[in-house]
């Protein structure tokens, strides 16, 4: 008797993968958001290190019932929920410092310096809607995780190190509830619609070994756009190069390409060309 691994892998699994660390924006405004216009995403916090993490902490009260061996369905309720995003900011800008220093203000000190100083007030704390924008394979528009009324809750810590490591400003953001809806968790996710199957692009000439340079054409279903990379990375509409004409291949190259129709993308097609004069 032989055995095989049992797996949840299925047709289409490759189109549901999150890729990349994502990018953080403050002052996200859902009412003015347009996925085609990055200027409507808010203010970019800049480069990060070590990845970004979304956390939702939920606490429940469970009624203990005599005779029941454990928790009884329907006899528990939510008592606390805290949504967080954790990151390490590589860009030590004035604006990022201000995120970590509530009730501080920036003023002009002289011709060379601005001064960031506490304004003497203890309340109210400053908050804004924070969005983590990420890519998902199979979609041409991003997934967006939003903390409403978010502010930093961890200590201000700027380790300068010994010059051998990157200096990062760690930040843990936590959402805050509104007075109008104190039981509605201030957290939501914008997930792209779609679901229509899109066929992968086709390359001509076929991948293989050639003795001279090749002019590679990519084709896909009518009405689609094609995006490709030649550096080994997974192409997306925001990171790939839009295909507008034949690709010249004069050295050994691997082309990765996707077809895009609306908000849906195909699986990644890979075409490897070995140039061996």
mmCIF file of C-alpha atoms in Angstrom:
data_model
loop_
_atom_site.group_PDB
_atom_site.id
_atom_site.type_symbol
_atom_site.label_atom_id
_atom_site.label_comp_id
_atom_site.label_asym_id
_atom_site.label_seq_id
_atom_site.Cartn_x
_atom_site.Cartn_y
_atom_site.Cartn_z
ATOM 1 C CA UNK A 1 0.000 0.000 0.000
ATOM 2 C CA UNK A 2 1.246 3.491 -0.840
ATOM 3 C CA UNK A 3 0.253 6.813 0.647
ATOM 4 C CA UNK A 4 0.031 10.397 -0.528
ATOM 5 C CA UNK A 5 -0.021 13.615 1.418
ATOM 6 C CA UNK A 6 -3.495 14.983 1.968
ATOM 7 C CA UNK A 7 -3.591 18.694 1.211
ATOM 8 C CA UNK A 8 -6.037 21.566 0.973
ATOM 9 C CA UNK A 9 -4.383 22.666 -2.255
ATOM 10 C CA UNK A 10 -6.990 23.094 -4.979
ATOM 11 C CA UNK A 11 -7.374 24.570 -8.441
ATOM 12 C CA UNK A 12 -7.225 28.331 -7.972
ATOM 13 C CA UNK A 13 -5.204 28.278 -4.734
ATOM 14 C CA UNK A 14 -2.446 30.238 -6.459
ATOM 15 C CA UNK A 15 -4.868 33.143 -6.962
ATOM 16 C CA UNK A 16 -5.557 33.690 -3.249
ATOM 17 C CA UNK A 17 -2.089 34.407 -1.855
ATOM 18 C CA UNK A 18 -1.062 37.589 -0.056
ATOM 19 C CA UNK A 19 2.306 38.822 -1.306
ATOM 20 C CA UNK A 20 4.619 41.520 -0.025
ATOM 21 C CA UNK A 21 4.635 43.360 3.314
ATOM 22 C CA UNK A 22 2.061 45.952 2.300
ATOM 23 C CA UNK A 23 2.251 49.728 2.667
ATOM 24 C CA UNK A 24 0.895 51.870 5.515
ATOM 25 C CA UNK A 25 -1.090 55.064 4.960
ATOM 26 C CA UNK A 26 -2.456 57.440 7.582
ATOM 27 C CA UNK A 27 -5.545 59.634 7.199
ATOM 28 C CA UNK A 28 -7.314 57.093 5.001
ATOM 29 C CA UNK A 29 -10.734 58.415 3.926
ATOM 30 C CA UNK A 30 -13.173 55.773 2.708
ATOM 31 C CA UNK A 31 -15.541 58.366 1.250
ATOM 32 C CA UNK A 32 -12.849 59.724 -1.091
ATOM 33 C CA UNK A 33 -11.011 56.436 -1.772
ATOM 34 C CA UNK A 34 -10.441 55.482 -5.415
ATOM 35 C CA UNK A 35 -8.304 52.401 -6.036
ATOM 36 C CA UNK A 36 -7.176 53.870 -9.375
ATOM 37 C CA UNK A 37 -5.768 57.010 -7.694
ATOM 38 C CA UNK A 38 -3.045 56.398 -5.125
ATOM 39 C CA UNK A 39 -3.306 60.020 -3.955
ATOM 40 C CA UNK A 40 -6.644 59.063 -2.358
ATOM 41 C CA UNK A 41 -5.041 56.373 -0.183
ATOM 42 C CA UNK A 42 -3.849 58.901 2.406
ATOM 43 C CA UNK A 43 -0.325 59.829 3.473
ATOM 44 C CA UNK A 44 2.305 57.109 3.008
ATOM 45 C CA UNK A 45 4.346 56.396 6.144
ATOM 46 C CA UNK A 46 7.267 55.125 4.058
ATOM 47 C CA UNK A 47 9.582 52.122 4.146
ATOM 48 C CA UNK A 48 9.236 49.533 6.902
ATOM 49 C CA UNK A 49 11.360 46.603 8.083
ATOM 50 C CA UNK A 50 10.441 43.173 9.411
ATOM 51 C CA UNK A 51 6.964 43.102 7.943
ATOM 52 C CA UNK A 52 3.620 44.476 9.074
ATOM 53 C CA UNK A 53 1.250 42.576 11.345
ATOM 54 C CA UNK A 54 -2.518 42.885 11.820
ATOM 55 C CA UNK A 55 -3.934 41.611 15.101
ATOM 56 C CA UNK A 56 -7.506 41.348 16.374
ATOM 57 C CA UNK A 57 -7.754 40.465 20.074
ATOM 58 C CA UNK A 58 -11.190 39.188 21.143
ATOM 59 C CA UNK A 59 -12.362 38.382 24.664
ATOM 60 C CA UNK A 60 -15.596 36.547 25.536
ATOM 61 C CA UNK A 61 -17.554 35.949 28.698
ATOM 62 C CA UNK A 62 -18.641 32.317 28.903
ATOM 63 C CA UNK A 63 -21.507 31.283 31.178
ATOM 64 C CA UNK A 64 -20.557 28.293 33.310
ATOM 65 C CA UNK A 65 -23.486 25.873 33.424
ATOM 66 C CA UNK A 66 -23.798 23.086 35.991
ATOM 67 C CA UNK A 67 -23.710 19.719 34.281
ATOM 68 C CA UNK A 68 -22.129 20.979 31.074
ATOM 69 C CA UNK A 69 -18.626 19.701 30.408
ATOM 70 C CA UNK A 70 -17.595 22.847 28.606
ATOM 71 C CA UNK A 71 -18.768 26.041 26.972
ATOM 72 C CA UNK A 72 -22.372 25.933 25.738
ATOM 73 C CA UNK A 73 -23.182 27.311 22.294
ATOM 74 C CA UNK A 74 -25.012 30.637 22.469
ATOM 75 C CA UNK A 75 -24.175 31.193 26.140
ATOM 76 C CA UNK A 76 -21.229 33.519 25.681
ATOM 77 C CA UNK A 77 -20.804 37.067 24.464
ATOM 78 C CA UNK A 78 -18.111 39.446 23.345
ATOM 79 C CA UNK A 79 -16.754 41.618 26.153
ATOM 80 C CA UNK A 80 -13.681 43.226 24.562
ATOM 81 C CA UNK A 81 -12.136 43.635 21.115
ATOM 82 C CA UNK A 82 -8.950 45.466 20.168
ATOM 83 C CA UNK A 83 -7.660 45.799 16.606
ATOM 84 C CA UNK A 84 -3.955 46.563 16.089
ATOM 85 C CA UNK A 85 -1.333 46.994 13.405
ATOM 86 C CA UNK A 86 2.331 46.556 14.348
ATOM 87 C CA UNK A 87 5.214 47.826 12.226
ATOM 88 C CA UNK A 88 8.809 49.065 12.264
ATOM 89 C CA UNK A 89 9.295 52.352 10.434
ATOM 90 C CA UNK A 90 12.604 52.816 8.656
ATOM 91 C CA UNK A 91 11.913 56.420 7.706
ATOM 92 C CA UNK A 92 12.496 58.661 10.727
ATOM 93 C CA UNK A 93 10.566 61.653 9.419
ATOM 94 C CA UNK A 94 9.047 64.469 11.467
ATOM 95 C CA UNK A 95 5.621 63.160 10.596
ATOM 96 C CA UNK A 96 6.425 59.624 11.769
ATOM 97 C CA UNK A 97 7.922 60.939 14.996
ATOM 98 C CA UNK A 98 4.719 62.868 15.592
ATOM 99 C CA UNK A 99 2.700 59.648 15.291
ATOM 100 C CA UNK A 100 4.615 58.332 18.299
ATOM 101 C CA UNK A 101 4.387 61.556 20.295
ATOM 102 C CA UNK A 102 0.748 62.494 20.981
ATOM 103 C CA UNK A 103 0.099 66.092 22.013
ATOM 104 C CA UNK A 104 3.415 67.214 20.552
ATOM 105 C CA UNK A 105 3.592 69.937 17.922
ATOM 106 C CA UNK A 106 6.066 71.086 15.290
ATOM 107 C CA UNK A 107 7.181 74.701 15.312
ATOM 108 C CA UNK A 108 9.954 76.648 13.596
ATOM 109 C CA UNK A 109 13.005 77.067 15.830
ATOM 110 C CA UNK A 110 15.303 78.916 13.431
ATOM 111 C CA UNK A 111 16.384 78.845 9.791
ATOM 112 C CA UNK A 112 17.972 75.416 10.237
ATOM 113 C CA UNK A 113 15.629 73.591 12.609
ATOM 114 C CA UNK A 114 12.048 72.781 13.398
ATOM 115 C CA UNK A 115 11.351 71.864 17.016
ATOM 116 C CA UNK A 116 9.069 69.014 18.093
ATOM 117 C CA UNK A 117 7.867 69.725 21.618
ATOM 118 C CA UNK A 118 5.011 68.785 23.937
ATOM 119 C CA UNK A 119 2.266 71.392 23.895
ATOM 120 C CA UNK A 120 1.417 71.041 27.588
ATOM 121 C CA UNK A 121 -1.913 69.342 26.987
ATOM 122 C CA UNK A 122 -2.862 65.875 28.187
ATOM 123 C CA UNK A 123 -6.041 65.438 26.107
ATOM 124 C CA UNK A 124 -7.503 64.744 23.666
ATOM 125 C CA UNK A 125 -5.185 62.235 22.036
ATOM 126 C CA UNK A 126 -4.645 62.407 18.280
ATOM 127 C CA UNK A 127 -6.010 59.591 16.116
ATOM 128 C CA UNK A 128 -6.626 58.921 12.426
ATOM 129 C CA UNK A 129 -7.759 56.128 10.135
ATOM 130 C CA UNK A 130 -4.774 53.908 9.310
ATOM 131 C CA UNK A 131 -4.785 51.682 6.212
ATOM 132 C CA UNK A 132 -2.521 48.736 5.430
ATOM 133 C CA UNK A 133 -2.625 48.201 1.651
ATOM 134 C CA UNK A 134 -1.526 44.801 0.356
ATOM 135 C CA UNK A 135 -1.508 42.766 -2.834
ATOM 136 C CA UNK A 136 -3.266 39.464 -3.393
ATOM 137 C CA UNK A 137 -2.616 37.169 -6.331
ATOM 138 C CA UNK A 138 -5.640 36.820 -8.569
ATOM 139 C CA UNK A 139 -6.738 40.429 -8.041
ATOM 140 C CA UNK A 140 -5.706 43.577 -9.877
ATOM 141 C CA UNK A 141 -6.729 45.886 -7.021
ATOM 142 C CA UNK A 142 -5.393 45.737 -3.456
ATOM 143 C CA UNK A 143 -6.797 44.370 -0.227
ATOM 144 C CA UNK A 144 -7.032 47.145 2.382
ATOM 145 C CA UNK A 145 -7.156 46.670 6.162
ATOM 146 C CA UNK A 146 -8.315 49.770 8.048
ATOM 147 C CA UNK A 147 -8.085 50.732 11.719
ATOM 148 C CA UNK A 148 -10.508 53.531 12.503
ATOM 149 C CA UNK A 149 -9.466 56.241 14.967
ATOM 150 C CA UNK A 150 -6.045 54.625 15.387
ATOM 151 C CA UNK A 151 -3.213 55.885 17.569
ATOM 152 C CA UNK A 152 0.068 54.437 18.814
ATOM 153 C CA UNK A 153 -0.082 52.674 22.171
ATOM 154 C CA UNK A 154 3.517 51.525 22.652
ATOM 155 C CA UNK A 155 6.390 53.483 24.165
ATOM 156 C CA UNK A 156 8.538 55.875 22.160
ATOM 157 C CA UNK A 157 11.746 53.929 21.577
ATOM 158 C CA UNK A 158 14.418 54.878 19.050
ATOM 159 C CA UNK A 159 17.415 52.533 19.460
ATOM 160 C CA UNK A 160 20.353 54.101 17.630
ATOM 161 C CA UNK A 161 22.453 50.934 17.840
ATOM 162 C CA UNK A 162 26.145 50.704 17.015
ATOM 163 C CA UNK A 163 25.970 51.554 13.330
ATOM 164 C CA UNK A 164 25.887 47.904 12.268
ATOM 165 C CA UNK A 165 22.098 47.563 12.281
ATOM 166 C CA UNK A 166 19.207 49.502 10.789
ATOM 167 C CA UNK A 167 17.608 52.122 13.014
ATOM 168 C CA UNK A 168 13.832 51.590 13.165
ATOM 169 C CA UNK A 169 11.000 53.340 14.956
ATOM 170 C CA UNK A 170 8.678 50.609 16.217
ATOM 171 C CA UNK A 171 4.998 51.479 16.273
ATOM 172 C CA UNK A 172 1.917 49.637 17.496
ATOM 173 C CA UNK A 173 -1.334 51.246 16.403
ATOM 174 C CA UNK A 174 -4.652 50.457 18.076
ATOM 175 C CA UNK A 175 -8.116 51.534 16.975
ATOM 176 C CA UNK A 176 -10.475 53.533 19.215
ATOM 177 C CA UNK A 177 -14.257 53.223 19.525
ATOM 178 C CA UNK A 178 -16.602 56.083 18.702
ATOM 179 C CA UNK A 179 -19.006 57.595 21.214
ATOM 180 C CA UNK A 180 -21.889 56.978 18.798
ATOM 181 C CA UNK A 181 -21.195 53.236 18.367
ATOM 182 C CA UNK A 182 -19.278 51.977 21.430
ATOM 183 C CA UNK A 183 -19.952 48.289 20.601
ATOM 184 C CA UNK A 184 -19.041 48.425 16.889
ATOM 185 C CA UNK A 185 -15.441 47.304 16.396
ATOM 186 C CA UNK A 186 -13.578 50.142 14.597
ATOM 187 C CA UNK A 187 -11.953 47.877 12.042
ATOM 188 C CA UNK A 188 -12.812 46.778 8.505
ATOM 189 C CA UNK A 189 -11.331 45.131 5.408
ATOM 190 C CA UNK A 190 -11.898 46.168 1.794
ATOM 191 C CA UNK A 191 -11.698 42.950 -0.230
ATOM 192 C CA UNK A 192 -11.886 43.060 -4.055
ATOM 193 C CA UNK A 193 -14.920 41.608 -5.760
ATOM 194 C CA UNK A 194 -14.610 39.371 -8.796
ATOM 195 C CA UNK A 195 -14.164 35.675 -9.213
ATOM 196 C CA UNK A 196 -14.303 35.305 -12.991
ATOM 197 C CA UNK A 197 -11.662 32.887 -14.323
ATOM 198 C CA UNK A 198 -8.960 34.525 -16.448
ATOM 199 C CA UNK A 199 -6.723 32.441 -18.697
ATOM 200 C CA UNK A 200 -2.957 32.819 -18.458
ATOM 201 C CA UNK A 201 -1.036 34.671 -21.191
ATOM 202 C CA UNK A 202 0.623 32.682 -23.979
ATOM 203 C CA UNK A 203 4.126 33.381 -25.313
ATOM 204 C CA UNK A 204 5.515 33.059 -28.815
ATOM 205 C CA UNK A 205 8.005 31.671 -29.663
ATOM 206 C CA UNK A 206 7.650 28.877 -27.137
ATOM 207 C CA UNK A 207 10.050 28.833 -24.175
ATOM 208 C CA UNK A 208 13.216 26.849 -24.790
ATOM 209 C CA UNK A 209 16.864 27.043 -25.832
ATOM 210 C CA UNK A 210 17.840 29.262 -28.761
ATOM 211 C CA UNK A 211 21.104 30.195 -30.426
ATOM 212 C CA UNK A 212 20.226 33.861 -30.896
ATOM 213 C CA UNK A 213 18.149 36.688 -29.487
ATOM 214 C CA UNK A 214 14.381 36.301 -29.555
ATOM 215 C CA UNK A 215 11.472 38.732 -29.857
ATOM 216 C CA UNK A 216 8.816 37.376 -27.494
ATOM 217 C CA UNK A 217 5.170 38.296 -27.971
ATOM 218 C CA UNK A 218 2.552 37.753 -25.280
ATOM 219 C CA UNK A 219 -1.134 37.278 -26.003
ATOM 220 C CA UNK A 220 -4.190 36.860 -23.767
ATOM 221 C CA UNK A 221 -7.973 36.842 -23.939
ATOM 222 C CA UNK A 222 -9.530 39.806 -25.755
ATOM 223 C CA UNK A 223 -10.118 42.814 -23.550
ATOM 224 C CA UNK A 224 -7.396 41.933 -21.051
ATOM 225 C CA UNK A 225 -4.184 43.691 -20.099
ATOM 226 C CA UNK A 226 -0.886 41.876 -19.589
ATOM 227 C CA UNK A 227 1.729 42.710 -16.941
ATOM 228 C CA UNK A 228 5.125 41.026 -16.776
ATOM 229 C CA UNK A 229 8.454 40.938 -14.923
ATOM 230 C CA UNK A 230 11.919 39.672 -15.884
ATOM 231 C CA UNK A 231 13.563 39.865 -12.439
ATOM 232 C CA UNK A 232 11.960 36.731 -10.980
ATOM 233 C CA UNK A 233 9.292 38.575 -8.979
ATOM 234 C CA UNK A 234 5.549 37.939 -9.247
ATOM 235 C CA UNK A 235 3.945 40.523 -11.526
ATOM 236 C CA UNK A 236 0.995 42.603 -10.364
ATOM 237 C CA UNK A 237 -0.618 45.646 -11.987
ATOM 238 C CA UNK A 238 1.268 47.876 -9.546
ATOM 239 C CA UNK A 239 4.675 46.150 -9.671
ATOM 240 C CA UNK A 240 4.823 44.665 -13.165
ATOM 241 C CA UNK A 241 5.476 46.288 -16.516
ATOM 242 C CA UNK A 242 2.434 46.649 -18.743
ATOM 243 C CA UNK A 243 2.932 44.734 -21.985
ATOM 244 C CA UNK A 244 2.697 47.017 -25.007
ATOM 245 C CA UNK A 245 4.849 45.217 -27.545
ATOM 246 C CA UNK A 246 7.304 42.387 -28.168
ATOM 247 C CA UNK A 247 9.946 41.782 -25.480
ATOM 248 C CA UNK A 248 13.515 41.536 -26.715
ATOM 249 C CA UNK A 249 15.391 38.626 -25.110
ATOM 250 C CA UNK A 250 19.113 38.654 -25.897
ATOM 251 C CA UNK A 251 20.332 36.706 -22.833
ATOM 252 C CA UNK A 252 18.938 33.882 -20.720
ATOM 253 C CA UNK A 253 15.730 35.290 -19.218
ATOM 254 C CA UNK A 254 12.599 34.136 -17.418
ATOM 255 C CA UNK A 255 9.462 36.149 -18.152
ATOM 256 C CA UNK A 256 6.592 35.954 -15.662
ATOM 257 C CA UNK A 257 3.261 37.335 -16.823
ATOM 258 C CA UNK A 258 -0.387 37.713 -15.806
ATOM 259 C CA UNK A 259 -3.521 38.687 -17.697
ATOM 260 C CA UNK A 260 -5.916 41.160 -16.057
ATOM 261 C CA UNK A 261 -9.640 41.575 -16.688
ATOM 262 C CA UNK A 262 -11.383 44.051 -14.399
ATOM 263 C CA UNK A 263 -10.428 43.222 -10.814
ATOM 264 C CA UNK A 264 -9.398 39.638 -11.633
ATOM 265 C CA UNK A 265 -6.010 38.337 -12.739
ATOM 266 C CA UNK A 266 -4.873 35.037 -14.138
ATOM 267 C CA UNK A 267 -2.432 32.700 -12.479
ATOM 268 C CA UNK A 268 1.208 33.566 -13.140
ATOM 269 C CA UNK A 269 2.583 32.175 -16.409
ATOM 270 C CA UNK A 270 6.317 31.564 -16.627
ATOM 271 C CA UNK A 271 8.354 31.480 -19.833
ATOM 272 C CA UNK A 272 12.068 30.630 -19.667
ATOM 273 C CA UNK A 273 14.389 31.335 -22.593
ATOM 274 C CA UNK A 274 17.958 30.063 -22.665
ATOM 275 C CA UNK A 275 20.143 31.907 -25.165
ATOM 276 C CA UNK A 276 23.128 29.712 -26.035
ATOM 277 C CA UNK A 277 24.997 31.061 -29.100
#
